Coordinates of C-alpha atoms in Angstrom, one line a residue:
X238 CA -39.8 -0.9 -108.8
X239 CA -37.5 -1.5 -112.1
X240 CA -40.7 -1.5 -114.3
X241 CA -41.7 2.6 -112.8
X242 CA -37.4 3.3 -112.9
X243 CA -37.4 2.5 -116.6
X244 CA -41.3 4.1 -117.2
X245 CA -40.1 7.4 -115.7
X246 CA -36.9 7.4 -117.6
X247 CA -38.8 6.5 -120.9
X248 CA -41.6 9.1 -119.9
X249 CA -38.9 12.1 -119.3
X250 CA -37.0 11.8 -122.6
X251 CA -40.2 11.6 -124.2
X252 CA -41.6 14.9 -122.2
X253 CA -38.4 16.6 -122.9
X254 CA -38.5 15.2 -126.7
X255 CA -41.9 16.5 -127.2
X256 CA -41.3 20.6 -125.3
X257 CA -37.5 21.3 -124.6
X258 CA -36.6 23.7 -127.5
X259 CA -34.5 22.3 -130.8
X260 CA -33.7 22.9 -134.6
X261 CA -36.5 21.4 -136.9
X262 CA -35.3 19.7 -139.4
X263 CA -37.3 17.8 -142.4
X264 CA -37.3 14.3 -143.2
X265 CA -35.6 12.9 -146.0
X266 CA -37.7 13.0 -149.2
X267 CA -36.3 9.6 -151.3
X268 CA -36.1 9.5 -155.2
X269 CA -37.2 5.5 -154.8
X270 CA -40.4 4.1 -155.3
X271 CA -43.2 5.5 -154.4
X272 CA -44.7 4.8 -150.6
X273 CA -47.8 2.8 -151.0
X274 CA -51.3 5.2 -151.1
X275 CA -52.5 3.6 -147.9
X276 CA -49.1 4.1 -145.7
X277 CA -48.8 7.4 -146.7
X278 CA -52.1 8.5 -146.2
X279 CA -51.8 7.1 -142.7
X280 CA -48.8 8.2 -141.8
X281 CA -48.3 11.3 -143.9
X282 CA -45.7 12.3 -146.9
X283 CA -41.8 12.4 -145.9
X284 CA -41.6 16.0 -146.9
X285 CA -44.5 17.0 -144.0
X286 CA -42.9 15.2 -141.1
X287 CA -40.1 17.3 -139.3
X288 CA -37.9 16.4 -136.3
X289 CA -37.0 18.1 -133.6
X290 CA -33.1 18.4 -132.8
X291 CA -33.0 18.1 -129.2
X292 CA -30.8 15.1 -128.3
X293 CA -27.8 17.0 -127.4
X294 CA -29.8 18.9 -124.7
X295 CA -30.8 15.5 -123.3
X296 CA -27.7 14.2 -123.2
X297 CA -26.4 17.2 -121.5
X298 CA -28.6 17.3 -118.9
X299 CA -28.6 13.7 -117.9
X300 CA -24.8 13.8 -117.8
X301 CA -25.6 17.2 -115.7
X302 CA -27.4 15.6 -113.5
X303 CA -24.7 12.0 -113.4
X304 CA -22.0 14.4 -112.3
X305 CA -24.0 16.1 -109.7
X306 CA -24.9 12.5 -108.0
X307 CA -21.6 11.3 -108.8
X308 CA -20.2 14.6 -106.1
X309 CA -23.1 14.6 -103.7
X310 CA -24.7 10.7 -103.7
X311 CA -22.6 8.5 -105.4
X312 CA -24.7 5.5 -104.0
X313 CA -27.8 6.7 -106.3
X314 CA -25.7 6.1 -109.3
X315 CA -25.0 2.4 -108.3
X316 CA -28.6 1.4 -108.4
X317 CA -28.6 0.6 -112.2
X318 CA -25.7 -1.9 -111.6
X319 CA -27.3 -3.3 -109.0
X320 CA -30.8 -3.5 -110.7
X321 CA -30.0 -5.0 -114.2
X322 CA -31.4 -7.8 -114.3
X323 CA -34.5 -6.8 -112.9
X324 CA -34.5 -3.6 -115.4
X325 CA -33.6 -6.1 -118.3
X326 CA -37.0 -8.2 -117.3
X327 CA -38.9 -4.7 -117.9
X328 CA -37.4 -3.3 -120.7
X329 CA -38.4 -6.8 -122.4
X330 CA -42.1 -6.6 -120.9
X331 CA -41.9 -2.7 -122.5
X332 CA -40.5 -3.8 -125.6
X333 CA -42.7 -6.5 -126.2
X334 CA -45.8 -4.6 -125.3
X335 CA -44.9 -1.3 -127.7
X336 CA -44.3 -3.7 -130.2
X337 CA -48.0 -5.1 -129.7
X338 CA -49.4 -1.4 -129.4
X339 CA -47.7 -0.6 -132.9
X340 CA -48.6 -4.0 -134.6
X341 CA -52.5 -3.1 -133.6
X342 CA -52.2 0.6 -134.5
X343 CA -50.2 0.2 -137.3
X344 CA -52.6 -2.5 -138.6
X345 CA -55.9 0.1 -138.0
X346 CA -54.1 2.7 -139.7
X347 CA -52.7 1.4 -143.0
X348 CA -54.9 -1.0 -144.9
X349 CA -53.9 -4.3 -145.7
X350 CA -53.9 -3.8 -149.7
X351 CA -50.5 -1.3 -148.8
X352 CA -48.6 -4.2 -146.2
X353 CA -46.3 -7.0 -147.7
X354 CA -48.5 -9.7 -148.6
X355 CA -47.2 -13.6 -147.8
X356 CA -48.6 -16.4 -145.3
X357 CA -46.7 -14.9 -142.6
X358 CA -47.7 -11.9 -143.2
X359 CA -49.1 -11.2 -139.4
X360 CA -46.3 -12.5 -138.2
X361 CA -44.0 -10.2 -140.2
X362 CA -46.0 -7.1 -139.4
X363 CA -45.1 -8.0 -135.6
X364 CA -41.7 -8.6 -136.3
X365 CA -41.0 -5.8 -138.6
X366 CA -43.6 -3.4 -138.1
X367 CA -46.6 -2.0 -140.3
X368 CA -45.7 1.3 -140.4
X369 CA -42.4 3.2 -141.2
X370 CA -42.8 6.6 -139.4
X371 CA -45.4 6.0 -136.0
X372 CA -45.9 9.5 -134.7
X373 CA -47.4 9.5 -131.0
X374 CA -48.3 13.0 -129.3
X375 CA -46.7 14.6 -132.1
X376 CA -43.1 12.9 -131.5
X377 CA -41.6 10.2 -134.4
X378 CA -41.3 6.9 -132.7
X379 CA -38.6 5.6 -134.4
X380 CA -36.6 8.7 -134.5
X381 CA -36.8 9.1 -130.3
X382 CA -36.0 5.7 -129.4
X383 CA -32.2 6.5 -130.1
X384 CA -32.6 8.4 -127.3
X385 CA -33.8 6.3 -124.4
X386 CA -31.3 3.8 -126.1
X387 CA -28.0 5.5 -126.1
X388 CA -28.8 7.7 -123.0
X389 CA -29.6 4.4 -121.2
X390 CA -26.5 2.9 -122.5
X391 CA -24.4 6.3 -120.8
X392 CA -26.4 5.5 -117.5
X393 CA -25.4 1.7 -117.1
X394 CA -21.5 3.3 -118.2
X395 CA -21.6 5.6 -115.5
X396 CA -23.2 3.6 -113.2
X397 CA -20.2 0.5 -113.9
X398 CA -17.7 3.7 -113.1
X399 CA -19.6 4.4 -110.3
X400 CA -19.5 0.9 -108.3
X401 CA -15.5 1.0 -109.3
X402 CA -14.5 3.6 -108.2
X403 CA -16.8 3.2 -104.6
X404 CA -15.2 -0.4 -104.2
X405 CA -11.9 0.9 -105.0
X406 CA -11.8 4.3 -104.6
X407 CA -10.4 5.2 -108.2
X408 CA -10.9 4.4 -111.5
X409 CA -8.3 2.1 -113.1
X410 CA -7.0 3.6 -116.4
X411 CA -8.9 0.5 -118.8
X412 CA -11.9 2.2 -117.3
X413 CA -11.2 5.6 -117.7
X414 CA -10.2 4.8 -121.7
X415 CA -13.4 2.9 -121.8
X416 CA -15.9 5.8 -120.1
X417 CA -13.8 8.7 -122.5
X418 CA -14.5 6.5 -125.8
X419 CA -17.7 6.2 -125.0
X420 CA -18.8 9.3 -124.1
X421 CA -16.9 10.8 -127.1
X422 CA -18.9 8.3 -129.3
X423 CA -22.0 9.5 -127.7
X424 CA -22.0 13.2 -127.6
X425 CA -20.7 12.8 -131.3
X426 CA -24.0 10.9 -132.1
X427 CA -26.3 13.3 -130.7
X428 CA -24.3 16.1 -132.0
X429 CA -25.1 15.2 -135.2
X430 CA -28.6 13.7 -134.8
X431 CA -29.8 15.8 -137.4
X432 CA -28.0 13.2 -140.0
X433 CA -29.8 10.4 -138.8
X434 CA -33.0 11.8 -141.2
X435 CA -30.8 10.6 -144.2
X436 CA -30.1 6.8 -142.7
X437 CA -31.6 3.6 -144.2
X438 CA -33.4 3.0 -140.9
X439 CA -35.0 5.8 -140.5
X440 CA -36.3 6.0 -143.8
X441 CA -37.3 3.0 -144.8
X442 CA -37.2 0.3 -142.2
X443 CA -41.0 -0.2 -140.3
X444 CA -41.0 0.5 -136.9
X445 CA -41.9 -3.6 -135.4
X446 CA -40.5 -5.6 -132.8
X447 CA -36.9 -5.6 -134.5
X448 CA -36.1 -2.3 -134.2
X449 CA -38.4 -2.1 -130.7
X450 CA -36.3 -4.6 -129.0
X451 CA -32.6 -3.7 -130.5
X452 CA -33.4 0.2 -129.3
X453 CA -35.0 -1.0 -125.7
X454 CA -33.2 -4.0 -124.9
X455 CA -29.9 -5.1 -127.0
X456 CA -28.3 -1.1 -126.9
X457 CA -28.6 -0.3 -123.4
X458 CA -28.1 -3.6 -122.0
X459 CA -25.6 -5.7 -124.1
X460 CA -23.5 -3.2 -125.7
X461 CA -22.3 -2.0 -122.5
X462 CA -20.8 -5.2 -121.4
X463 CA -17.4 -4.3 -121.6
X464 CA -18.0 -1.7 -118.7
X465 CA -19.4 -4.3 -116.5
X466 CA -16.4 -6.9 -117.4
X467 CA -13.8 -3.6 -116.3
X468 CA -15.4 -3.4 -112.6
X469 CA -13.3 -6.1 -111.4
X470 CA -10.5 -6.2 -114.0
X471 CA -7.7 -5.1 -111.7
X472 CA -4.7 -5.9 -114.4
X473 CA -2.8 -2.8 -114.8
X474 CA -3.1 -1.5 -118.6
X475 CA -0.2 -1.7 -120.5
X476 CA 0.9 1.0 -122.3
X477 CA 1.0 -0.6 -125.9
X478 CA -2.2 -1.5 -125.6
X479 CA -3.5 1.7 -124.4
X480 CA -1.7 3.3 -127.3
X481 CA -3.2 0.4 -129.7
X482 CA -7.1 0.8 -128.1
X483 CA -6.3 5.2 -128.4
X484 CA -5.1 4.5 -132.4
X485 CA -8.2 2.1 -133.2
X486 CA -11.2 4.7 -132.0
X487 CA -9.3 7.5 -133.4
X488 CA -8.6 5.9 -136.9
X489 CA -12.2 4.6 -136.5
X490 CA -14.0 7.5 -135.4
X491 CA -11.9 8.9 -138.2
X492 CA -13.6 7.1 -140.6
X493 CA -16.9 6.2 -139.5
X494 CA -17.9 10.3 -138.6
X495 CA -16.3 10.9 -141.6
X496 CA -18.1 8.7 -144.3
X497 CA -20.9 9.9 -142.3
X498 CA -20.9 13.6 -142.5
X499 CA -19.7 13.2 -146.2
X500 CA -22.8 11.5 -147.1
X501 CA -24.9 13.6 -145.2
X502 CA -23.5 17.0 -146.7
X503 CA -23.9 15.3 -150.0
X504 CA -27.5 14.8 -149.5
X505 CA -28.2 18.2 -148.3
X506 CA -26.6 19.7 -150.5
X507 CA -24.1 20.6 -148.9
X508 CA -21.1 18.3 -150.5
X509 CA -19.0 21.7 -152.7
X510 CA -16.0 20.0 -151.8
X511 CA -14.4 16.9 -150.1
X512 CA -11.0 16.5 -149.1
X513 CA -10.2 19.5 -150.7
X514 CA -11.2 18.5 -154.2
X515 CA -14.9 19.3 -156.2
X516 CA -17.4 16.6 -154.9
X517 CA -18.2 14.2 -157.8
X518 CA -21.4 12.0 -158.1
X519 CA -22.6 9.7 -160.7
X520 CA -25.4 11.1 -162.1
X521 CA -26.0 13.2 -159.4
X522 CA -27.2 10.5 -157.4
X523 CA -24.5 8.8 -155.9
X524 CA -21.4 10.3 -154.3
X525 CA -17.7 8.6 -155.5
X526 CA -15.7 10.9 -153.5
X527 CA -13.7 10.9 -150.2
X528 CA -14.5 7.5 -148.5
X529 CA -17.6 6.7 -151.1
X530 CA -14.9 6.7 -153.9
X531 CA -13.1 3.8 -151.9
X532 CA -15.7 1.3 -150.3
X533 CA -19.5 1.9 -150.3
X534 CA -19.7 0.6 -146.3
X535 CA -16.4 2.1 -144.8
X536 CA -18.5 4.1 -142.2
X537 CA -19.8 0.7 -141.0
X538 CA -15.7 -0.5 -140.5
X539 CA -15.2 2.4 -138.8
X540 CA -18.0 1.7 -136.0
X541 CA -16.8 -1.4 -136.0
X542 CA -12.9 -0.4 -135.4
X543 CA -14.5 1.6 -132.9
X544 CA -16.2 -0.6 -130.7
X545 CA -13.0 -3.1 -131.5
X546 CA -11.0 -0.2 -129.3
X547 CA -13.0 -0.7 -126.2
X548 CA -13.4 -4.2 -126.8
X549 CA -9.8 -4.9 -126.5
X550 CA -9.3 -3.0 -122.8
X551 CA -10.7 -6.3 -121.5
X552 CA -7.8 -7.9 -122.5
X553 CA -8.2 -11.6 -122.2
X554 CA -10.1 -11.9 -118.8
X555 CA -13.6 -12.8 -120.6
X556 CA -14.8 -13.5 -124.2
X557 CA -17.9 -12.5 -123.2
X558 CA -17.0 -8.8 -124.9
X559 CA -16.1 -9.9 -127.4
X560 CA -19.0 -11.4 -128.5
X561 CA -20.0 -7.7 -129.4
X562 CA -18.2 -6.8 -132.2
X563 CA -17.9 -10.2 -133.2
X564 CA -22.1 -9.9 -133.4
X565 CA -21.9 -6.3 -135.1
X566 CA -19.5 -8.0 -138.2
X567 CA -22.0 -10.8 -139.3
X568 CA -24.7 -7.4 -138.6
X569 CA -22.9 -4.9 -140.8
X570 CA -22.4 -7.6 -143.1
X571 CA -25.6 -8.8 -143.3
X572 CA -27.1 -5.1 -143.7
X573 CA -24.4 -4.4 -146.4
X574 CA -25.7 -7.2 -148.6
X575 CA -29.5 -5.9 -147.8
X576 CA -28.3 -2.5 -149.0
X577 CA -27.3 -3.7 -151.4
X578 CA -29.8 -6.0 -153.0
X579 CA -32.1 -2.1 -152.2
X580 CA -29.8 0.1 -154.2
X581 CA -29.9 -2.5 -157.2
X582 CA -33.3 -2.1 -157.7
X583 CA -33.4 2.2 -156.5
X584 CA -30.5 2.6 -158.9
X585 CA -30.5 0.0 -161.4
X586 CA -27.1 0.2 -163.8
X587 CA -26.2 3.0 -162.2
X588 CA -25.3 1.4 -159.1
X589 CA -23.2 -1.5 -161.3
X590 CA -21.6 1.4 -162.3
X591 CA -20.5 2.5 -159.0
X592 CA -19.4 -0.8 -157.8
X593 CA -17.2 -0.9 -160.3
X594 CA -16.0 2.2 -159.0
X595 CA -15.8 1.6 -155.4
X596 CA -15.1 -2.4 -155.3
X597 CA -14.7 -2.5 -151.8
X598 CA -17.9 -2.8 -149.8
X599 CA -16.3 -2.5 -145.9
X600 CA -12.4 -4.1 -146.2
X601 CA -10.4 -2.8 -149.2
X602 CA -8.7 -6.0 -150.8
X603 CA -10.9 -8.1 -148.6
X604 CA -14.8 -7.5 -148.9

């Protein structure tokens, strides 16, 4: 019964991904090496692909339809609670299995001449995926999987609400912080899905098992742990700490929307001015103002202040929450360096030349 729950969900946002009306908008065309002939024959040039800008509306109509069962049959939105760990055995079993479809299809489709060579090489094309952009039915993969990820991640929210407030007949105020932060981060994302087509992972990370298993399993499931601690947490909040947890997602929000849609208007085009001031770029290829002047991964502190905001309404009744941001630091780090070790060789002495300018790669003074 989980495995056809989670199918139908995944089947839905992909109907309503492929035919509910949105903004098309093209993919990122890079200025870095060249895609190998074979990949981009098979999966065709950046500039060709366009997405389709209908998150928002998906969002909006699953939380439509969450409010409306929240009023009129609250015990339908307890179910996911309930279920998780048998809808944690499927979404493995799905994430494992799309992996395998796109290691086969990926491996018919691009020859082996244009995959990264190496004794593990199978292995790797499992792992990491053979092709960057997988287009199914006319929908990008890669790009939709946010959705079923951070929509399912909304569901098991509402659905930890949900079994608080039937046990106890409200919602204590670490909750209610918890399911507002969340839901602004959310909408926010979807919102501005459309800058998503400039992000690393989008255009240049394959589409393998990694980034299968992260959207399908890790998201929905384990970043929502913090609602599931809160169910039971009956301590009342205190108000420092509710005025702490309000300052961290603001002043983290703050920063990572901001870095964000800086480097997103800057790479449409769109960057005239920034904080007031004439945008300036070294060579016209990399932005040094606003937050990009400062540190060249502040939008990844600020996600991580962020989730550090609902971490901390837990208090000390579990470390089990805290295991999240504590995982998403050695992850930012670890991609920072990656980025890194990319833009070196995309940018060459250009890019020493804007470390020196922004020293700071995520904590000014500190890293």
């Amino acid at each position: 019964m989980a495995a056809l729950a989670l199918m139908v969900f995944v089947l839905v946002l992909f109907a309503g991904s492929r035919w509910i009306p949105g903004r098309l908008v093209p993919a990122a065309v890079t200025d870095g090496p060249a895609m190998a002939t074979g990949e981009a024959a098979a999966q065709g040039a950046g500039a060709s692909r366009v997405y389709r800008l209908n998150g928002a509306r998906l969002f909006a109509l699953t939380a439509g339809v969450a409010a409306g069962l929240w009023i009129w049959s609250p015990g339908v939105l307890l179910r996911p609670y309930r279920h998780w760990g048998e809808l944690l055995l499927a979404a493995n079993v799905f994430a494992f299995t799309l992996a395998g479809l796109l290691f086969r299809t990926g491996r018919r489709r691009v020859p082996a001449a244009s995959r990264p060579s190496g004794r593990w090489r199978g292995l790797g094309d499992y792992f990491y995926g053979v092709e960057r952009n997988p287009v199914w039915a006319g929908v990008d993969l890669k790009f939709f999987s946010y959705r079923p990820s951070l929509i399912g991640l909304f569901v098991f929210n509402v659905s930890a609400a949900a079994v608080q407030y039937t046990g106890q007949g409200s919602l204590s105020g670490r909750m209610l912080l918890y399911q507002i932060f969340f839901f602004v981060y959310l909408a926010n994302y979807f919102q501005f899905e459309g800058g998503m087509v400039h992000t690393w992972d989008l255009i240049a990370e394959r589409f393998g098992w990694m980034l299968v298993w992260g959207d399908y399993v890790l998201v929905p499931f384990f970043y929502g742990v913090c609602g599931r601690t809160l169910i039971h947490l009956r301590e009342p909040l205190p108000l420092w700490l509710g005025a702490v947890c309000c300052a961290l997602f603001v002043f983290g929000f703050w920063l990572f929307r901001g870095a964000n849609d800086q480097k997103h208007r800057f790479k449409t085009g769109d960057a005239v001015t920034i904080w007031g001031r004439p945008a300036k770029t070294l060579g016209g290829r990399l932005l040094v103002s606003g937050f990009w002047g400062i540190g060249r991964k502040l939008n990844y502190t600020g996600e991580l202040l962020v989730y550090l905001s609902w971490t901390l309404l837990c208090g000390t009744a579990s470390l089990l929450p805290y295991l999240l941001p504590l995982f998403l630091l050695v992850m930012f780090v670890h991609r920072a360096h990656r980025d890194d070790r990319r833009c070196r060789v995309k940018y060459g002495r250009l890019w020493e030349e804007y470390c020196r300018r922004a020293r700071f790669r995520m904590f000014p003074f500190v890293y």
